[in-house]
Amino acid sequence: MNKENVFEQLEHIVGKDFVSNREEDLYIYSQDPGASLPRHVDFVVMPENVEEVQKIVKLANQEKVPVIPMGGGLTLSGLIIPVKGGIVMDMKRMNSIIEINALSKYALIEAGVTTGQLLSFLNENYPNLQPPVPDAPPSATIAGNVLIHGSGYLSQKYGNHGAMINGLEVVLPNGDICKMGSCAVSKYWFARGPIPDLIGLFISSFGTMGIVTKLSVQLFDKPKFREVVFGLLNDPNDIPNILLKITETGLAEDVLIGMQDKPDWMKGYVFIIAYVTGESQEEIDSHIKIFKRIYRKAKARYMKTAERIRKVYLEKPIFAAAAADYRKGGGFEYVGANMPLENLPEAYKKGAEISKRYGIVPTLGSRLIGGTHNIVMFFSYSFNRADPKDMENAREALHETNKLALELGGIPWKAELSGQQLILKKMDPNYKKLFNTIRSILDPNHIMNPGNWEVK
Ligand SMILES: Cc1cc2nc3c(=O)[nH]c(=O)nc-3n(C[C@H](O)[C@H](O)[C@H](O)COP(=O)(O)OP(=O)(O)OC[C@H]3O[C@@H](n4cnc5c(N)ncnc54)[C@H](O)[C@@H]3O)c2cc1C
């Protein structure tokens, strides 16, 4: 690669103000808030539209420079830190909310639209509709989240966020602009089919298949009332039973469980945090009664909480980050693993053992995805960012946890590089072969976020 030439061409495509090779800018893009070590970046560029994205991808092919698409950069697992240098393409300037279709219930947006932006736009203009958003900071993008199979408060009821994609506009690695989903045939972005569904190629592939420039995501009716019902269990072995009892009712919008040693009042219990919704306070009250009965029958206790805590949890559940001591320069990263329900008790017990072995406060949690079809399990590890040894310690704990998740029949979610390698090691060889074949046809110059999902 001729670096000077690439820089000049990038300037020509996006204008001087939206490309940089200055050390101070590259420093920011060489890392993320998780435990990954920083890696080298050559350029950062911020395109304004699909034509600019296309020109950058064509240039990257010509010069054989890697391109790494980035939204909010908040996965914590280093997925937007280049493995082989190259151009970080920060999508945040492409932030138009193009259309809200209140009848077919979808939002057509550009890839840089953040979760906070869409949420506040809907609150202001379509107060009866709600988008799928994670509990991540509001600067996370909708695209970045749905493309990694994210989940959030609607997931228990409606499934993971990747399944809520109706359509995509992508710039393929060869520079072609391609529409996928109903929008490939119709002017409406209302559904994924009924045509061969290739959208899945772009989910959990960490930017290796192309760059998403527009997307349609499903919107959902917002219930008038929402309440949180806390319960306490003493033994992780009782988790599957109570989750089945809760989901049988069909009344919970979101179900989280957690077990953490900090703050002190949480130590020694498994917390159940179920959200119920309804059209009236009476309906909510009757749902709460049902939950109290379930808790009692399933060896759990209903927990009445202080108004302050109730308000916090209605706004956003606080897990994981609670264990990181930010005053000491603390950070945290978690292994999010998709787990089958049967092995959840074991995951809680063994997860706590790993934390203790590494001298980290145990912080474990999970969220149901589409009933008990799939559980996302969070094994969080905090560290002091100013202490390289402490960060190394967290990385080792994360690696051991990825192994544990795989042993228990789970699959690490949004896995960092070493976790991806563990998954690939266990993967059906013909699935790997298929993936590699598709990838080399789409991206013969291997420019799209190389190093991720690298079949060795
Ligand atoms: C405190 C905290 C809480 C969190 N809670 C949750 C939670 O409840 N649920 C949840 O799902 N996640 C959660 N996360 C994880 C993560 O922050 C979110 O999933 C977030 O939405 C990811 O979006 P992003 O814009 O930061 O993605 P990025 O990190 O920018 O990108 C994610 C991946 O997608 C690729 N990508 C990004 N944009 C494009 C594009 N336009 N085209 C092609 N590929 C692209 C990137 O290359 C990368 O591989 C949490 C994180 C934190 C820090």
XYZ file of C-alpha atoms and ligand atoms in Angstrom:
509
model
C 0.000 0.000 0.000
C 1.162 3.504 -0.819
C 0.050 5.304 2.350
C 0.367 8.816 0.933
C -1.657 7.910 -2.110
C -4.372 6.238 -0.006
C -4.607 9.276 2.252
C -4.891 11.678 -0.687
C -7.587 9.561 -2.301
C -9.541 9.321 0.953
C -9.343 13.117 1.281
C -10.622 13.392 -2.266
C -13.592 11.101 -1.480
C -14.795 12.480 1.874
C -13.114 15.902 2.117
C -10.239 17.015 4.374
C -12.300 17.241 7.568
C -13.450 13.639 7.551
C -10.261 11.635 7.185
C -7.302 11.503 9.506
C -3.954 9.822 9.911
C -2.946 11.966 12.885
C -1.534 10.006 15.814
C -3.930 11.556 18.334
C -6.986 10.530 16.290
C -5.669 7.060 15.480
C -4.893 6.509 19.176
C -8.622 6.728 19.972
C -9.541 4.244 17.238
C -6.772 1.796 18.181
C -8.673 0.552 21.242
C -12.115 0.074 22.751
C -13.486 0.181 26.313
C -12.907 -3.580 26.883
C -9.807 -5.545 27.853
C -8.287 -5.960 24.347
C -4.803 -4.626 23.758
C -4.600 -1.627 21.401
C -3.750 -2.391 17.765
C -2.444 -0.283 14.894
C -4.777 1.853 12.720
C -3.581 3.576 9.517
C -6.541 5.852 8.732
C -9.915 6.792 10.086
C -12.559 7.999 7.679
C -16.146 9.192 8.107
C -18.237 8.844 4.923
C -21.444 10.815 4.458
C -23.340 8.604 2.020
C -23.404 5.240 0.276
C -21.522 6.546 -2.778
C -18.605 7.584 -0.565
C -18.638 4.172 1.145
C -18.570 2.543 -2.281
C -15.607 4.654 -3.432
C -13.667 3.854 -0.255
C -14.289 0.111 -0.672
C -13.143 0.276 -4.308
C -10.008 2.144 -3.248
C -9.350 -0.428 -0.508
C -9.544 -3.218 -3.102
C -7.206 -1.418 -5.447
C -4.652 -0.795 -2.677
C -5.363 -4.040 -0.747
C -5.995 -2.106 2.466
C -8.261 -3.565 5.188
C -11.536 -1.760 5.953
C -13.164 -2.040 9.381
C -16.742 -0.740 9.684
C -17.502 0.840 13.040
C -20.665 2.067 14.757
C -20.360 3.044 18.411
C -17.382 0.736 18.979
C -18.961 -0.524 22.188
C -18.970 -4.321 21.950
C -16.110 -4.360 24.492
C -14.591 -7.338 22.647
C -12.386 -5.333 20.295
C -14.347 -6.126 17.147
C -13.650 -2.740 15.595
C -9.942 -2.634 16.405
C -8.082 -3.513 13.190
C -6.140 -6.779 13.319
C -4.040 -5.996 10.254
C -4.082 -2.191 10.246
C -6.030 -0.304 7.580
C -8.986 2.058 7.417
C -11.485 2.301 10.276
C -14.729 3.456 8.666
C -16.665 5.326 11.340
C -20.322 5.349 10.202
C -21.620 8.020 12.586
C -22.077 10.735 9.941
C -24.633 8.548 8.167
C -27.266 9.271 10.759
C -30.549 9.936 8.947
C -33.804 8.445 10.126
C -35.238 8.037 6.651
C -38.733 6.745 7.336
C -40.908 5.499 10.143
C -43.639 3.279 8.777
C -46.228 3.228 11.549
C -48.494 0.759 9.726
C -45.989 -1.937 8.809
C -44.071 -0.935 11.954
C -40.505 -0.457 10.883
C -37.825 2.219 10.933
C -35.685 2.721 7.853
C -32.441 4.301 9.004
C -28.847 4.874 7.986
C -26.175 2.738 9.615
C -24.833 5.493 11.877
C -28.131 6.146 13.692
C -27.561 5.570 17.385
C -29.891 3.746 19.761
C -30.341 6.949 21.787
C -31.208 8.923 18.643
C -33.892 6.505 17.423
C -35.330 6.104 20.900
C -35.715 9.838 21.456
C -37.034 10.404 17.911
C -39.772 7.829 18.483
C -40.555 9.107 21.971
C -41.092 12.559 20.521
C -42.860 11.686 17.278
C -44.343 8.196 17.632
C -44.852 7.731 21.376
C -46.795 4.500 20.832
C -43.898 2.750 19.126
C -40.684 1.381 20.607
C -37.469 0.163 18.928
C -35.307 -2.815 19.878
C -32.393 -1.359 21.853
C -29.789 -2.950 24.125
C -28.864 -1.813 27.632
C -25.665 -0.422 26.091
C -24.780 3.305 26.240
C -26.981 5.389 23.889
C -24.077 6.052 21.500
C -24.221 2.397 20.366
C -25.666 2.220 16.860
C -28.767 0.258 15.934
C -26.822 -1.300 13.037
C -23.859 -2.346 15.213
C -26.243 -3.944 17.672
C -28.561 -5.849 15.338
C -25.586 -7.000 13.255
C -24.007 -8.707 16.256
C -27.174 -10.536 17.232
C -27.770 -8.139 20.141
C -30.600 -8.336 22.627
C -32.560 -6.026 24.885
C -35.736 -5.439 26.835
C -37.960 -6.726 24.003
C -36.007 -9.921 23.430
C -37.807 -12.235 25.835
C -41.031 -11.503 24.008
C -39.865 -10.984 20.421
C -36.446 -12.662 20.064
C -32.933 -11.386 19.381
C -32.356 -8.152 17.513
C -30.750 -9.835 14.488
C -34.115 -11.461 13.822
C -35.752 -8.021 13.764
C -33.922 -6.894 10.620
C -36.371 -6.515 7.713
C -33.862 -5.431 5.107
C -30.393 -4.091 4.422
C -28.617 -1.935 1.899
C -24.997 -3.054 1.804
C -21.839 -2.177 -0.031
C -20.363 -5.556 -0.886
C -16.593 -6.046 -0.681
C -16.315 -5.543 -4.472
C -18.101 -2.169 -4.213
C -21.525 -3.288 -5.521
C -24.478 -1.700 -3.722
C -26.983 -4.442 -2.941
C -30.463 -4.379 -1.385
C -31.589 -7.379 0.640
C -35.003 -8.367 1.959
C -38.372 -7.148 0.645
C -36.692 -3.868 -0.434
C -34.880 -5.869 -3.149
C -38.260 -6.291 -4.851
C -40.653 -3.748 -3.352
C -40.496 -0.099 -2.284
C -41.500 -1.252 1.219
C -38.875 -2.473 3.690
C -41.476 -4.486 5.575
C -40.119 -8.057 5.629
C -37.152 -10.273 5.091
C -38.747 -12.631 2.579
C -40.197 -14.517 0.894
C -37.008 -14.700 -1.171
C -33.778 -16.569 -0.351
C -32.627 -15.008 2.917
C -29.017 -13.863 2.597
C -29.278 -11.262 5.360
C -28.016 -13.852 7.850
C -24.593 -13.654 6.193
C -24.218 -10.174 7.634
C -25.202 -11.076 11.199
C -22.430 -11.969 13.642
C -19.906 -11.826 10.804
C -18.293 -8.706 12.320
C -18.049 -6.642 9.156
C -16.372 -9.397 7.119
C -19.138 -9.609 4.489
C -19.534 -5.955 3.559
C -20.673 -2.609 4.892
C -24.274 -2.002 5.828
C -25.338 1.507 4.854
C -29.117 1.371 5.458
C -31.348 -0.956 7.381
C -34.956 -1.506 8.306
C -35.667 -2.683 11.842
C -38.984 -3.729 13.293
C -40.804 -1.458 15.745
C -43.194 -2.642 18.432
C -46.252 -1.292 20.215
C -45.378 0.410 23.458
C -47.567 -0.730 26.352
C -49.001 2.024 28.518
C -47.828 0.562 31.814
C -44.653 -1.280 32.745
C -43.597 -2.611 36.128
C -40.662 -4.547 37.488
C -41.209 -7.542 39.785
C -38.173 -8.634 41.772
C -37.709 -12.128 43.189
C -34.963 -13.858 45.129
C -33.718 -17.435 44.893
C -31.142 -19.061 47.148
C -29.977 -21.766 44.809
C -28.955 -21.507 41.124
C -30.307 -25.060 40.617
C -33.819 -23.609 40.880
C -33.304 -21.206 37.978
C -34.678 -23.372 35.100
C -37.893 -24.205 36.940
C -38.759 -20.616 37.785
C -37.930 -19.403 34.280
C -40.230 -22.018 32.774
C -43.007 -21.037 35.160
C -42.612 -17.360 34.272
C -42.528 -17.892 30.521
C -45.523 -20.256 30.619
C -47.676 -17.281 31.651
C -46.719 -15.269 28.546
C -46.952 -12.157 30.728
C -43.323 -11.049 30.972
C -41.855 -8.592 28.486
C -38.293 -9.024 29.731
C -36.733 -11.481 32.191
C -33.268 -11.057 33.652
C -31.472 -12.967 36.330
C -28.337 -12.010 38.143
C -25.953 -13.155 40.800
C -23.275 -10.776 41.954
C -21.239 -10.147 45.079
C -21.393 -6.352 44.816
C -23.128 -4.213 46.021
C -23.101 -6.118 49.331
C -26.912 -6.441 49.537
C -26.909 -8.604 46.404
C -24.399 -11.161 47.686
C -25.582 -14.754 48.144
C -28.794 -14.543 46.112
C -29.979 -15.159 42.599
C -32.046 -12.132 41.584
C -34.976 -12.440 39.243
C -35.998 -9.279 37.523
C -39.162 -9.678 35.487
C -40.885 -6.847 33.638
C -44.626 -6.964 33.157
C -46.620 -4.689 30.908
C -50.280 -3.818 30.510
C -52.820 -1.316 29.318
C -54.001 -0.326 32.795
C -52.732 -0.276 36.375
C -55.354 -2.906 37.218
C -53.950 -5.243 34.608
C -50.434 -4.706 35.975
C -51.595 -5.357 39.538
C -53.181 -8.647 38.506
C -49.971 -9.669 36.704
C -47.918 -8.862 39.790
C -50.204 -11.098 41.838
C -49.595 -13.964 39.407
C -45.838 -13.424 39.677
C -45.954 -13.424 43.463
C -47.731 -16.782 43.310
C -45.171 -18.208 40.873
C -42.288 -17.029 43.050
C -43.830 -18.627 46.119
C -44.403 -21.956 44.393
C -40.929 -22.038 42.834
C -38.938 -21.603 46.071
C -38.383 -17.915 45.441
C -39.321 -14.886 47.466
C -41.049 -11.813 46.103
C -38.901 -8.801 46.924
C -40.437 -5.408 47.554
C -37.916 -2.714 46.663
C -37.253 0.873 47.531
C -38.803 3.358 45.099
C -35.334 4.580 44.103
C -34.231 1.091 43.010
C -37.523 0.437 41.233
C -37.072 3.646 39.224
C -33.496 2.774 38.265
C -34.505 -0.690 37.054
C -37.501 0.630 35.138
C -35.122 2.978 33.317
C -32.401 0.372 32.649
C -31.285 -2.736 34.538
C -27.907 -2.288 36.193
C -25.710 -5.313 36.104
C -22.185 -6.053 35.141
C -20.799 -2.540 35.164
C -21.691 -2.301 38.840
C -18.634 -4.380 39.675
C -16.149 -2.110 37.910
C -14.532 0.444 40.181
C -14.391 3.443 37.884
C -12.728 5.621 40.499
C -9.665 3.437 40.140
C -9.697 3.667 36.359
C -11.827 0.551 36.213
C -13.227 -1.058 33.118
C -15.070 -4.268 32.447
C -15.639 -6.830 29.756
C -17.929 -9.783 29.683
C -18.244 -13.072 27.952
C -21.779 -13.057 26.653
C -22.585 -16.657 25.889
C -25.747 -18.006 24.330
C -26.640 -20.971 26.522
C -29.197 -23.766 26.611
C -31.405 -23.522 29.721
C -30.405 -26.950 31.041
C -26.829 -25.889 31.744
C -27.542 -22.502 33.266
C -27.141 -23.573 36.934
C -23.735 -25.065 36.107
C -22.761 -21.884 34.253
C -23.581 -19.778 37.323
C -21.627 -22.026 39.693
C -18.583 -22.457 37.487
C -18.630 -18.820 36.412
C -18.443 -17.698 40.050
C -15.563 -20.114 40.612
C -13.594 -18.633 37.701
C -14.125 -15.093 39.040
C -12.899 -16.073 42.481
C -9.878 -17.875 41.074
C -8.869 -14.679 39.267
C -9.593 -12.489 42.285
C -12.450 -10.652 40.540
C -15.829 -9.909 42.137
C -18.298 -12.463 40.700
C -20.809 -10.674 38.480
C -23.084 -12.962 36.505
C -26.342 -12.342 34.747
C -28.615 -13.568 32.002
C -31.504 -12.535 29.806
C -34.076 -14.741 28.150
C -34.363 -14.610 24.385
C -37.723 -15.650 22.976
C -38.943 -17.516 26.052
C -36.402 -20.090 27.164
C -35.299 -20.884 23.611
C -31.966 -19.243 24.235
C -30.407 -17.517 27.225
C -27.694 -14.893 26.953
C -25.405 -15.361 29.897
C -23.075 -12.569 31.011
C -19.869 -13.410 32.866
C -18.417 -9.974 33.679
C -14.883 -9.202 34.738
C -13.752 -5.837 35.971
C -10.216 -4.547 35.808
C -8.132 -1.491 36.486
C -7.323 -0.039 33.082
C -4.209 1.654 34.466
C -2.687 -1.693 35.489
C -1.510 -3.900 32.566
C -1.235 -6.967 34.846
C -4.812 -6.565 36.006
C -5.962 -6.315 32.391
C -4.017 -9.444 31.482
C -5.673 -11.192 34.441
C -9.130 -10.221 33.082
C -8.202 -11.416 29.581
C -7.207 -14.813 30.992
C -10.466 -15.065 32.945
C -12.405 -14.185 29.777
C -10.572 -16.851 27.802
C -11.234 -19.511 30.413
C -14.891 -18.491 30.459
C -15.178 -18.825 26.679
C -13.905 -22.382 27.090
C -16.430 -23.029 29.884
C -19.321 -21.736 27.758
C -18.350 -24.066 24.907
C -17.950 -27.024 27.304
C -21.474 -26.399 28.588
C -22.914 -26.472 25.074
C -23.103 -22.695 24.748
C -21.579 -20.337 22.175
C -19.706 -17.148 23.091
C -21.496 -14.122 21.608
C -19.619 -11.258 19.868
C -16.459 -13.160 20.759
C -13.076 -11.440 20.680
C -10.348 -12.892 18.440
C -9.244 -15.689 20.781
C -12.880 -16.634 21.491
C -13.589 -16.765 17.750
C -10.724 -19.229 17.382
C -12.148 -21.434 20.153
C -15.528 -21.471 18.385
C -13.944 -22.259 15.011
C -12.039 -25.145 16.582
C -15.325 -26.780 17.633
C -17.206 -25.936 14.438
C -18.398 -28.522 11.910
C -15.552 -28.538 9.324
C -17.965 -28.294 6.406
C -19.658 -25.255 7.927
C -16.218 -23.646 8.177
C -15.490 -24.612 4.581
C -18.791 -23.136 3.390
C -18.151 -19.915 5.310
C -14.648 -19.626 3.872
C -15.843 -20.298 0.332
C -18.538 -17.615 0.543
C -16.090 -15.189 2.056
C -13.406 -15.687 -0.588
C -15.946 -15.325 -3.399
C -17.312 -12.095 -1.922
C -13.969 -10.704 -0.793
C -11.116 -12.162 -2.852
C -8.690 -9.462 -1.687
C -9.556 -10.191 1.938
C -10.068 -6.539 2.811
C -13.117 -6.768 5.083
C -12.107 -6.718 8.761
C -9.463 -9.408 8.188
C -8.324 -11.399 11.202
C -11.913 -11.860 12.407
C -13.428 -15.317 11.888
C -10.104 -16.253 10.284
C -10.247 -19.944 9.390
C -6.637 -21.090 9.779
C -22.502 -1.052 29.564
C -22.802 -1.909 28.353
C -23.998 -2.600 28.309
C -24.297 -3.399 27.202
N -25.509 -4.027 27.160
C -25.867 -4.707 26.056
C -27.171 -5.297 25.961
O -28.003 -5.211 26.845
N -27.469 -5.966 24.812
C -26.600 -6.043 23.767
O -26.950 -6.615 22.734
N -25.370 -5.502 23.849
C -24.980 -4.843 24.941
N -23.727 -4.292 25.011
C -22.762 -4.572 23.939
C -22.678 -3.516 22.806
O -22.398 -2.284 23.335
C -23.913 -3.371 22.003
O -24.308 -4.585 21.436
C -23.828 -2.276 20.940
O -25.122 -2.052 20.477
C -22.966 -2.556 19.769
O -23.176 -1.499 18.844
P -21.986 -0.576 18.349
O -22.565 0.498 17.486
O -21.151 -0.151 19.475
O -21.231 -1.647 17.443
P -19.698 -1.666 17.020
O -18.866 -2.105 18.168
O -19.308 -0.402 16.368
O -19.740 -2.813 15.910
C -20.084 -4.126 16.209
C -19.666 -5.046 15.044
O -20.463 -4.748 13.911
C -19.659 -4.308 12.820
N -20.358 -3.175 12.210
C -20.710 -2.003 12.804
N -21.349 -1.225 11.914
C -21.382 -1.916 10.755
C -21.876 -1.630 9.453
N -22.481 -0.479 9.191
N -21.728 -2.567 8.487
C -21.117 -3.754 8.735
N -20.624 -4.069 9.945
C -20.755 -3.162 10.934
C -18.336 -3.904 13.419
O -17.257 -4.074 12.503
C -18.224 -4.859 14.599
O -17.721 -6.091 14.163
C -23.386 -3.500 26.113
C -22.179 -2.807 26.181
C -21.889 -2.006 27.269
C -20.598 -1.244 27.262
